[in-house]
PDB file of C-alpha atoms and ligand atoms in Angstrom:
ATOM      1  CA  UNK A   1     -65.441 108.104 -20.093  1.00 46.00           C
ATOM      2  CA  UNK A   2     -63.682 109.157 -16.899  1.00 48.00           C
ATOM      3  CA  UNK A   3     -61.977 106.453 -14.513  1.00 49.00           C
ATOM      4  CA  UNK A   4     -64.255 106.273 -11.957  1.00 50.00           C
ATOM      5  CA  UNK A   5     -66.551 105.015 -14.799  1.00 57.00           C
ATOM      6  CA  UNK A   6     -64.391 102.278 -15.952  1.00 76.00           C
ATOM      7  CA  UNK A   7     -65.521  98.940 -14.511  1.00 83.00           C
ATOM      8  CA  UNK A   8     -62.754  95.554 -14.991  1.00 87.00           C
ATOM      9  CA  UNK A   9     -63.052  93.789 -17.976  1.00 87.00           C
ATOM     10  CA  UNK A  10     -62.530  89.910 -16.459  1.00 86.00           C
ATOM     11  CA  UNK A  11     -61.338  89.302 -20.338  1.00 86.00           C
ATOM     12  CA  UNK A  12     -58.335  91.852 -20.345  1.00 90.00           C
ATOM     13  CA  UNK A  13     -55.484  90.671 -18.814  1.00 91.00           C
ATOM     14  CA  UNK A  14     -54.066  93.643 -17.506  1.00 93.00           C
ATOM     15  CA  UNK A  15     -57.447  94.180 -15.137  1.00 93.00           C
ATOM     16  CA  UNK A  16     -58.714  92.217 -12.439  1.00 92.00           C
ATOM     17  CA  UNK A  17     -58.414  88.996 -11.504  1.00 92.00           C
ATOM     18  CA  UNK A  18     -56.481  88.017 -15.154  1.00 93.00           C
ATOM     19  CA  UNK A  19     -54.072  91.301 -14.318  1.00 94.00           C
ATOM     20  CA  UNK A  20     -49.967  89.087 -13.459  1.00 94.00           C
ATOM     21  CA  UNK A  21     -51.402  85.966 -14.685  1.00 93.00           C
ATOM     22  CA  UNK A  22     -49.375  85.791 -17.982  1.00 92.00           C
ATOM     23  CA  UNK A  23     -46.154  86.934 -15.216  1.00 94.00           C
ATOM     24  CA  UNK A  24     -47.268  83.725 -13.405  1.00 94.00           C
ATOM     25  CA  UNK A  25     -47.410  82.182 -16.730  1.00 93.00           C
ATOM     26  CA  UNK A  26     -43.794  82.828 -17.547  1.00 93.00           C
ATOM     27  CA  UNK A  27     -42.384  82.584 -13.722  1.00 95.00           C
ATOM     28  CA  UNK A  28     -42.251  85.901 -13.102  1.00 96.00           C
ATOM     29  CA  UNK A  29     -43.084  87.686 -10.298  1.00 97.00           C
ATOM     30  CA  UNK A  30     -46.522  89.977 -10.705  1.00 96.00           C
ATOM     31  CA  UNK A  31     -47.572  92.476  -8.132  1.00 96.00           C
ATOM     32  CA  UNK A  32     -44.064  92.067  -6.652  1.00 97.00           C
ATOM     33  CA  UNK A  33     -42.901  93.612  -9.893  1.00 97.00           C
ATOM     34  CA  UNK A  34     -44.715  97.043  -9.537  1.00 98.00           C
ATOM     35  CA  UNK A  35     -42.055  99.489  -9.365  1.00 98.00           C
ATOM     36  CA  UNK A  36     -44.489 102.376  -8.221  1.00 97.00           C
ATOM     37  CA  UNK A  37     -48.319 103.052  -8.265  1.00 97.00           C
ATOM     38  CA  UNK A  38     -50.530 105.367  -7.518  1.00 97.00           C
ATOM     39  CA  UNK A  39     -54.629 104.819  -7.549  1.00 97.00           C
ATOM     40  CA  UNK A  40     -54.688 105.149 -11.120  1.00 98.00           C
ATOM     41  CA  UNK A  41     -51.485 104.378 -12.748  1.00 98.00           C
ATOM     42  CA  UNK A  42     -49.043 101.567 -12.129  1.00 98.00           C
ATOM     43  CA  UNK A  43     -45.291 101.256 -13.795  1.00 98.00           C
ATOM     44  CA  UNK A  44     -43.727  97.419 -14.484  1.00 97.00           C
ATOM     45  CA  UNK A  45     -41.512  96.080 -16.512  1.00 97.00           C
ATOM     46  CA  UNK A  46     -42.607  94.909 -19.922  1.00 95.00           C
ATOM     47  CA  UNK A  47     -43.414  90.703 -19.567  1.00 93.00           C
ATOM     48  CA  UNK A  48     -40.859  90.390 -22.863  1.00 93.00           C
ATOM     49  CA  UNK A  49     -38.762  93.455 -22.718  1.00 94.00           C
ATOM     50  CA  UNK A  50     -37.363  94.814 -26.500  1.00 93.00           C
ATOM     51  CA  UNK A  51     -34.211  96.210 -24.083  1.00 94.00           C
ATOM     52  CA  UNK A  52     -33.044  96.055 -21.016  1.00 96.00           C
ATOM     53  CA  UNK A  53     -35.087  99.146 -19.266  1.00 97.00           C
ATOM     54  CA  UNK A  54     -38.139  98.571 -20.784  1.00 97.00           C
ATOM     55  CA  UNK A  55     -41.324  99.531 -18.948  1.00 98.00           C
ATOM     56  CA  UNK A  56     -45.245  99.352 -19.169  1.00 97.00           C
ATOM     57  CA  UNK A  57     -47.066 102.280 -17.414  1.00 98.00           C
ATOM     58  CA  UNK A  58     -50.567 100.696 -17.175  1.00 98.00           C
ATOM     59  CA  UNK A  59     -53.711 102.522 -16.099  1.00 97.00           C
ATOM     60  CA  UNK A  60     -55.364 100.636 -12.910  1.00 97.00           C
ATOM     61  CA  UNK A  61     -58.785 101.496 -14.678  1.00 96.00           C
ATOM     62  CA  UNK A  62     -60.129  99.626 -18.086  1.00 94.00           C
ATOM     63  CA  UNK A  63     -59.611 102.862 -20.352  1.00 94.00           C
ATOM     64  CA  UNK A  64     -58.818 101.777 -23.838  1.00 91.00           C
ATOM     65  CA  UNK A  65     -56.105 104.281 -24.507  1.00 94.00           C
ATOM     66  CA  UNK A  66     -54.972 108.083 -23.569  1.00 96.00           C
ATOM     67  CA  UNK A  67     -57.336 109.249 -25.799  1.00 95.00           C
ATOM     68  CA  UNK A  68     -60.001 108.331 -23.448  1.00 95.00           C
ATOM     69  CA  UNK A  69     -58.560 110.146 -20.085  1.00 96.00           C
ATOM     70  CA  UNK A  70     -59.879 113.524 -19.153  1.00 96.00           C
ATOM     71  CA  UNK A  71     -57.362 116.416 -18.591  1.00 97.00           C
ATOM     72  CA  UNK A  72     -56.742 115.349 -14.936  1.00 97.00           C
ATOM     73  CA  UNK A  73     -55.847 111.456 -16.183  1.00 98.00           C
ATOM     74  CA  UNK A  74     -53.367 113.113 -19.244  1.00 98.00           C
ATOM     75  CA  UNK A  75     -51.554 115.552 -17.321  1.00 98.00           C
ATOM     76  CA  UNK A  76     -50.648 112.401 -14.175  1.00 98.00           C
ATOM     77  CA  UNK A  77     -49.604 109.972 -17.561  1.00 98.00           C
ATOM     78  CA  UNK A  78     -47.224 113.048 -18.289  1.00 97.00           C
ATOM     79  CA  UNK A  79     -46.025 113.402 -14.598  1.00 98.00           C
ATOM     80  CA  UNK A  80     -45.305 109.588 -14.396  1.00 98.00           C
ATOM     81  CA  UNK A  81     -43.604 109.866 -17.900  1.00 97.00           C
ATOM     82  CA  UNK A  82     -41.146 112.482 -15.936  1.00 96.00           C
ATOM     83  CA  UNK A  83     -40.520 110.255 -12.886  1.00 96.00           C
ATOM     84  CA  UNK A  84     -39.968 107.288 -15.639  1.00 97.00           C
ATOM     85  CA  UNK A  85     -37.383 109.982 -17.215  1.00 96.00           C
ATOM     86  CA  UNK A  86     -35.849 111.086 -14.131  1.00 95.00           C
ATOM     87  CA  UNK A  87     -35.376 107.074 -13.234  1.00 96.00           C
ATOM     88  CA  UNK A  88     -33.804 105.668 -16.806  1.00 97.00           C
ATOM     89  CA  UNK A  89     -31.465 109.184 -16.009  1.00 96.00           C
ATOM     90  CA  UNK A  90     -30.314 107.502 -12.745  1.00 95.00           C
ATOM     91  CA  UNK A  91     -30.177 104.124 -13.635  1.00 96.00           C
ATOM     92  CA  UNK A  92     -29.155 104.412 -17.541  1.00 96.00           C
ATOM     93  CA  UNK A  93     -27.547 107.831 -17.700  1.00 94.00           C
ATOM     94  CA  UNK A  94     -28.812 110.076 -19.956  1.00 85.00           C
ATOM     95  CA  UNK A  95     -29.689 107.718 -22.796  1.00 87.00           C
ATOM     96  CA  UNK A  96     -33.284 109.796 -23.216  1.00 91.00           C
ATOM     97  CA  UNK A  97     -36.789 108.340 -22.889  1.00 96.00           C
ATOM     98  CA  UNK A  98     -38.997 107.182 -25.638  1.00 98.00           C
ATOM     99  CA  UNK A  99     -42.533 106.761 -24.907  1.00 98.00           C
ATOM    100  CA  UNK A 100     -45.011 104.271 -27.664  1.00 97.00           C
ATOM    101  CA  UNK A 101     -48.709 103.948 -27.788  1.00 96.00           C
ATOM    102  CA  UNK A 102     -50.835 101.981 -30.032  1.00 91.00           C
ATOM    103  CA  UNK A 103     -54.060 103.078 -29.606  1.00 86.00           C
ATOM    104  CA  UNK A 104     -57.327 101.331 -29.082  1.00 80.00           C
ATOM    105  CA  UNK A 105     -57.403  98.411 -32.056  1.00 71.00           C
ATOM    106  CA  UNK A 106     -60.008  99.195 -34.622  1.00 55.00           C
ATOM    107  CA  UNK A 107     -62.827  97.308 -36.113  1.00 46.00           C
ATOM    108  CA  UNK A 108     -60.175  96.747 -39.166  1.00 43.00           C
ATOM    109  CA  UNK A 109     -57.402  95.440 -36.792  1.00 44.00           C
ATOM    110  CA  UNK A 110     -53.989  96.109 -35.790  1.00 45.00           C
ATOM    111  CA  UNK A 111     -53.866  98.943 -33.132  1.00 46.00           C
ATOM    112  CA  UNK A 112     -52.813  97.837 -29.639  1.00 51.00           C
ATOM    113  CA  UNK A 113     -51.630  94.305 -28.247  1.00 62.00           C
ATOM    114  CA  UNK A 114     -54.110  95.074 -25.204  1.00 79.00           C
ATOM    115  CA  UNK A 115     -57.124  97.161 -25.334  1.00 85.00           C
ATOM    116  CA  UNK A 116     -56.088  98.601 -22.079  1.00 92.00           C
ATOM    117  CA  UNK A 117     -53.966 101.997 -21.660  1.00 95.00           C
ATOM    118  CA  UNK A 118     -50.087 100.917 -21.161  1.00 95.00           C
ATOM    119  CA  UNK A 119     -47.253 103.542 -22.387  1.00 97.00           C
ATOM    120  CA  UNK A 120     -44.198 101.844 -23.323  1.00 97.00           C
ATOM    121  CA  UNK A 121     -41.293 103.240 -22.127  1.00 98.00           C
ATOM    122  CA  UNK A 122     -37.745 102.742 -23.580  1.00 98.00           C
ATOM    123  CA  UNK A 123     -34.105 104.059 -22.468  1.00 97.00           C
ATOM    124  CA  UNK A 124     -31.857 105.162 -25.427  1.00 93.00           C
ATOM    125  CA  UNK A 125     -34.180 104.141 -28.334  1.00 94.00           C
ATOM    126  CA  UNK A 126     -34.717 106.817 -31.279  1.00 95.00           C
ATOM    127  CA  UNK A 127     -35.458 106.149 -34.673  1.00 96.00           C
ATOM    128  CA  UNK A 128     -39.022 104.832 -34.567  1.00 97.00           C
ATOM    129  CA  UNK A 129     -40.749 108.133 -35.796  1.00 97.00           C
ATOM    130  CA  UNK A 130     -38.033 107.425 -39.140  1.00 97.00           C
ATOM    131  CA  UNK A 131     -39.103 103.562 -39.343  1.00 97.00           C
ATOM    132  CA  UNK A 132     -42.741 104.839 -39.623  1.00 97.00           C
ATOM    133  CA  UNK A 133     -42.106 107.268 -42.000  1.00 97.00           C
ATOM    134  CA  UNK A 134     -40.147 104.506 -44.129  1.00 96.00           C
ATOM    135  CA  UNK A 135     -43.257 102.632 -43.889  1.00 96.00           C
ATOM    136  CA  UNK A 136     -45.315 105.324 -45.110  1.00 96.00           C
ATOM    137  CA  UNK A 137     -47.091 106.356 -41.454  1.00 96.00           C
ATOM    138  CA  UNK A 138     -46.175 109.920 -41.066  1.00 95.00           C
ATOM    139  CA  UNK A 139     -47.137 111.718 -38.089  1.00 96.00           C
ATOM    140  CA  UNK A 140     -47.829 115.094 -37.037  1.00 96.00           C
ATOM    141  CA  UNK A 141     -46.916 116.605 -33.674  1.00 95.00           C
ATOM    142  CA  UNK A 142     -49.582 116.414 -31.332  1.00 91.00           C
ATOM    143  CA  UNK A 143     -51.082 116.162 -28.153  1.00 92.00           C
ATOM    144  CA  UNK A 144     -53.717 115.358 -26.337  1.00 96.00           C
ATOM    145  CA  UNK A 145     -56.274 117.024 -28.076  1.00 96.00           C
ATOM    146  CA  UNK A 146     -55.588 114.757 -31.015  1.00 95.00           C
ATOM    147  CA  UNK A 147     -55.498 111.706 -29.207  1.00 95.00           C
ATOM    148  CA  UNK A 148     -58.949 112.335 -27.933  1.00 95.00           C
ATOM    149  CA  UNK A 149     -59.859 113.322 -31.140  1.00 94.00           C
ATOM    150  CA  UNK A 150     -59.082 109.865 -32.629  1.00 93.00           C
ATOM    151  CA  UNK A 151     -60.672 108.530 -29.854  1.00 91.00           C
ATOM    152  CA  UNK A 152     -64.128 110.382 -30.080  1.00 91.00           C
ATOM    153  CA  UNK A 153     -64.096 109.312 -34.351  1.00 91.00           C
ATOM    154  CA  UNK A 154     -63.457 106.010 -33.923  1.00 88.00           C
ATOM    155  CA  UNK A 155     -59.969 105.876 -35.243  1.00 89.00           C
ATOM    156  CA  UNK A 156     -56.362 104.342 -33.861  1.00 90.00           C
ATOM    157  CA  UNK A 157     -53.140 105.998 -33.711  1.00 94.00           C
ATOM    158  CA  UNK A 158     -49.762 105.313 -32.914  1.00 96.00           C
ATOM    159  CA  UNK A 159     -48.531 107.744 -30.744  1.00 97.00           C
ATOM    160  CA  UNK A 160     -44.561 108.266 -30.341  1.00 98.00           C
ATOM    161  CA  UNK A 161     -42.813 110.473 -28.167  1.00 97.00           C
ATOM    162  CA  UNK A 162     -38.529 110.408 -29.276  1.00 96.00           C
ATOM    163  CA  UNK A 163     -35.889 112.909 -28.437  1.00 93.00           C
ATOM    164  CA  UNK A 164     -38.330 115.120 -26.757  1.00 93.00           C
ATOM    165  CA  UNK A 165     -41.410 114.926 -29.485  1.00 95.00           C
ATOM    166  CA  UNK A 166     -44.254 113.651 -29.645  1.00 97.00           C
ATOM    167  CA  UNK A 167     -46.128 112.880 -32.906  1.00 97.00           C
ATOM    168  CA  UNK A 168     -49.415 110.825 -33.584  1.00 97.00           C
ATOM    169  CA  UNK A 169     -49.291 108.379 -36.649  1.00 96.00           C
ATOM    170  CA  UNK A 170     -52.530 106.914 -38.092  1.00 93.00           C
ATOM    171  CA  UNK A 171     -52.902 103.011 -36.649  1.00 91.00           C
ATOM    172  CA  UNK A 172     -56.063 101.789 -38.806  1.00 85.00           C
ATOM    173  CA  UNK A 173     -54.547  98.474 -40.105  1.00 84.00           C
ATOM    174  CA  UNK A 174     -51.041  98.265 -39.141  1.00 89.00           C
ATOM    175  CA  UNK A 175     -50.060  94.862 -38.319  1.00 86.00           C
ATOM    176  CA  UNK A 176     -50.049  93.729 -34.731  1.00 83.00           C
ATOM    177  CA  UNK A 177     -46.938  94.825 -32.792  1.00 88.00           C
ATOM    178  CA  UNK A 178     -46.284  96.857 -35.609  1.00 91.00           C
ATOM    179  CA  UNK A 179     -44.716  99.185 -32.702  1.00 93.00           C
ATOM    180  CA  UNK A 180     -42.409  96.318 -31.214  1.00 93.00           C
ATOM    181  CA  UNK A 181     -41.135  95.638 -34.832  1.00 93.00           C
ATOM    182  CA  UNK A 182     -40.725  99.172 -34.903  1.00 96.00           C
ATOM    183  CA  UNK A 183     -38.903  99.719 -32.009  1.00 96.00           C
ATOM    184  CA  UNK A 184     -36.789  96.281 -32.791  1.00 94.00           C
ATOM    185  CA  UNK A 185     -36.007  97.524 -35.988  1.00 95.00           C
ATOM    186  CA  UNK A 186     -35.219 101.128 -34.905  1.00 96.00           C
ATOM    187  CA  UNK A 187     -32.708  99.203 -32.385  1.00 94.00           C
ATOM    188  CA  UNK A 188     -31.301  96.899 -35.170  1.00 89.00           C
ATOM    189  CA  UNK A 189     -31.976  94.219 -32.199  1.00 81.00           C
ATOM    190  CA  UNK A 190     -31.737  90.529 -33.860  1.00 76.00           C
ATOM    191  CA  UNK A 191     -33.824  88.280 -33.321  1.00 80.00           C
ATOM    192  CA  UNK A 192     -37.333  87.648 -32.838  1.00 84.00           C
ATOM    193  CA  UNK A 193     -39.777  90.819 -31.701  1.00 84.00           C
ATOM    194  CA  UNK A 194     -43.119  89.301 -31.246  1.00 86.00           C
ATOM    195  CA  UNK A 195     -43.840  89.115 -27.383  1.00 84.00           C
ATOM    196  CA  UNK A 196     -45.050  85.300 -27.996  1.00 84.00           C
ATOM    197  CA  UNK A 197     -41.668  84.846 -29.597  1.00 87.00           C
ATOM    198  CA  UNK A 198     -39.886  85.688 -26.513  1.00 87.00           C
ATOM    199  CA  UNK A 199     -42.458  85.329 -23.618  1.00 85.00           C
ATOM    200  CA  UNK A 200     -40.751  82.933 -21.161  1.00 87.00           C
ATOM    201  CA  UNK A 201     -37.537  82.402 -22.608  1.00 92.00           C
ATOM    202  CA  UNK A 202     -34.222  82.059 -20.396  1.00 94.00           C
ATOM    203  CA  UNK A 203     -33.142  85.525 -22.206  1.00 92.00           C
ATOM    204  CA  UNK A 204     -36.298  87.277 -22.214  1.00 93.00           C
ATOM    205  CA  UNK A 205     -36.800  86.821 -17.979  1.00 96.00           C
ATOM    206  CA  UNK A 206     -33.499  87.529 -17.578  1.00 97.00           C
ATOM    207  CA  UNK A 207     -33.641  91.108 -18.907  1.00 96.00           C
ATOM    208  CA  UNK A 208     -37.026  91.215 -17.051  1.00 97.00           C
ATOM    209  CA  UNK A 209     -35.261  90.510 -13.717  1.00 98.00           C
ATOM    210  CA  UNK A 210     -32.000  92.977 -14.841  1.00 98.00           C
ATOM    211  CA  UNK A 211     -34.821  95.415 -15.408  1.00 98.00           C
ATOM    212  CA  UNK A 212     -36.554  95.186 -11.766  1.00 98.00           C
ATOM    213  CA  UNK A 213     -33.023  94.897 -10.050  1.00 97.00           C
ATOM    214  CA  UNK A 214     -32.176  98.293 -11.899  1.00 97.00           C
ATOM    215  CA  UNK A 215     -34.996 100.474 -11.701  1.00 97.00           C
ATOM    216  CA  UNK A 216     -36.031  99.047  -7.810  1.00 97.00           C
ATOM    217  CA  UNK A 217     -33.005 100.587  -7.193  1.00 96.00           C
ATOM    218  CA  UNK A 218     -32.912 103.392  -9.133  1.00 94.00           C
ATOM    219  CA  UNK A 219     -36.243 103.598  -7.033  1.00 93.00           C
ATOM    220  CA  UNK A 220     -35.032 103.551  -3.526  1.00 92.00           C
ATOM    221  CA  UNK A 221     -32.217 105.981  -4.394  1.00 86.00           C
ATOM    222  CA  UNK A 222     -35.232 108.371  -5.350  1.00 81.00           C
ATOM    223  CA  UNK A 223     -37.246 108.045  -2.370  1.00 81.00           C
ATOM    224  CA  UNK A 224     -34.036 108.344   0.097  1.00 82.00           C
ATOM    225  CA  UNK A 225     -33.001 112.211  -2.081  1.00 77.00           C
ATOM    226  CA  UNK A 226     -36.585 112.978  -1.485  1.00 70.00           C
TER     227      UNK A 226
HETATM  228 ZN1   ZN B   1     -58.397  96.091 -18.608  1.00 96.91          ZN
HETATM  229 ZN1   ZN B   2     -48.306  97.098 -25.911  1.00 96.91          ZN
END
């Protein structure tokens, strides 16, 4: 499947016309929350951030997961995962990036929150690829190849890139938002983890707005050095 291919699912709520609607849901702003975009990629905060910092890169076309983009698609994801790098840098200092992806959910459940492509992205988080091992998911290093691999047999993965790694964990029937509760747990963040635990809140929009106010910034201090 190649983008161009891809039409809007009017189910999936990050597509058109549902695409902002849960922002508009929880009072936040939508398309005035895209920090950048391109024609096929668009980067926004997460609607119930784990951390202040946290980001969604979201494909503008209904592709289920990275295992489904052709070379061209991959190797953009990876450029915008080096802009997102080079902005949690400015705005963060240098915490390091990590990058999560459930894949496509499976006939047998679990797998992604949204069966639409969205990398999370994370300042100064590491210990998730440990909290998956605890649980018994180990992963091998990997790339694309292996992601499209999955993709092509049918299969999920969890796909986490920490301290400069990346490694692909099986997905088939891991709870949902295993990877939140990962990346909660990896944090030792009280508190609740589940996105309709936190969706809307006072606290959650706040680090949602801290989040915009950081990174526009961040931003605009990138486009002026350029
Ligand atoms: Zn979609
Ligand atoms: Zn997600």
């Amino acid at each position: 499947m190649t983008a161009d291919r891809a039409v809007p699912d009017e189910d999936c709520v990050l597509c058109p016309p549902l695409r902002f609607r849960l922002n508009t849901i929880a009072g936040l702003p939508g398309r005035d929350a895209v920090l950048a975009e391109d024609d096929a990629f668009f980067l926004m905060p997460d609607l119930a951030p784990l951390a202040e910092g946290h980001l969604l890169l979201v494909a503008a076309a209904h592709l289920p997961c990275a295992g489904a983009f052709g070379p061209d698609l991959w190797d953009r994801a990876v450029a915008w995962r080096g802009m997102v790098a080079r902005l949690f840098q400015r705005a963060y200092g240098d915490t390091g990036l990590l990058v999560l992806e459930h894949g496509p959910a499976s006939p047998q459940g679990g797998g992604a929150c949204v069966d639409h492509f969205h990398w999370h992205l994370l300042p100064g988080v590491t210990g998730v690829r440990a909290v998956l091992a605890r649980d018994g998911l180990d992963g091998v290093p990997a790339g694309h190849a292996l992601l499209r691999e999955r993709q092509q047999t049918g299969r999920s993965y969890l796909l986490v890139e920490e301290s400069g790694t990346a490694t692909v964990h099986p997905g088939e029937g891991v709870p949902g938002q295993y990877l939140r509760h990962a990346a909660a747990t990896a944090m030792r963040a009280p508190g609740p983890w589940r996105w309709q635990e936190v969706f809307a809140t006072d606290a959650s929009r706040a680090r949602f707005h801290d989040t915009l106010d950081t990174l526009r910034a961040a931003v605009e201090d990138t486009d002026q050095a350029a």
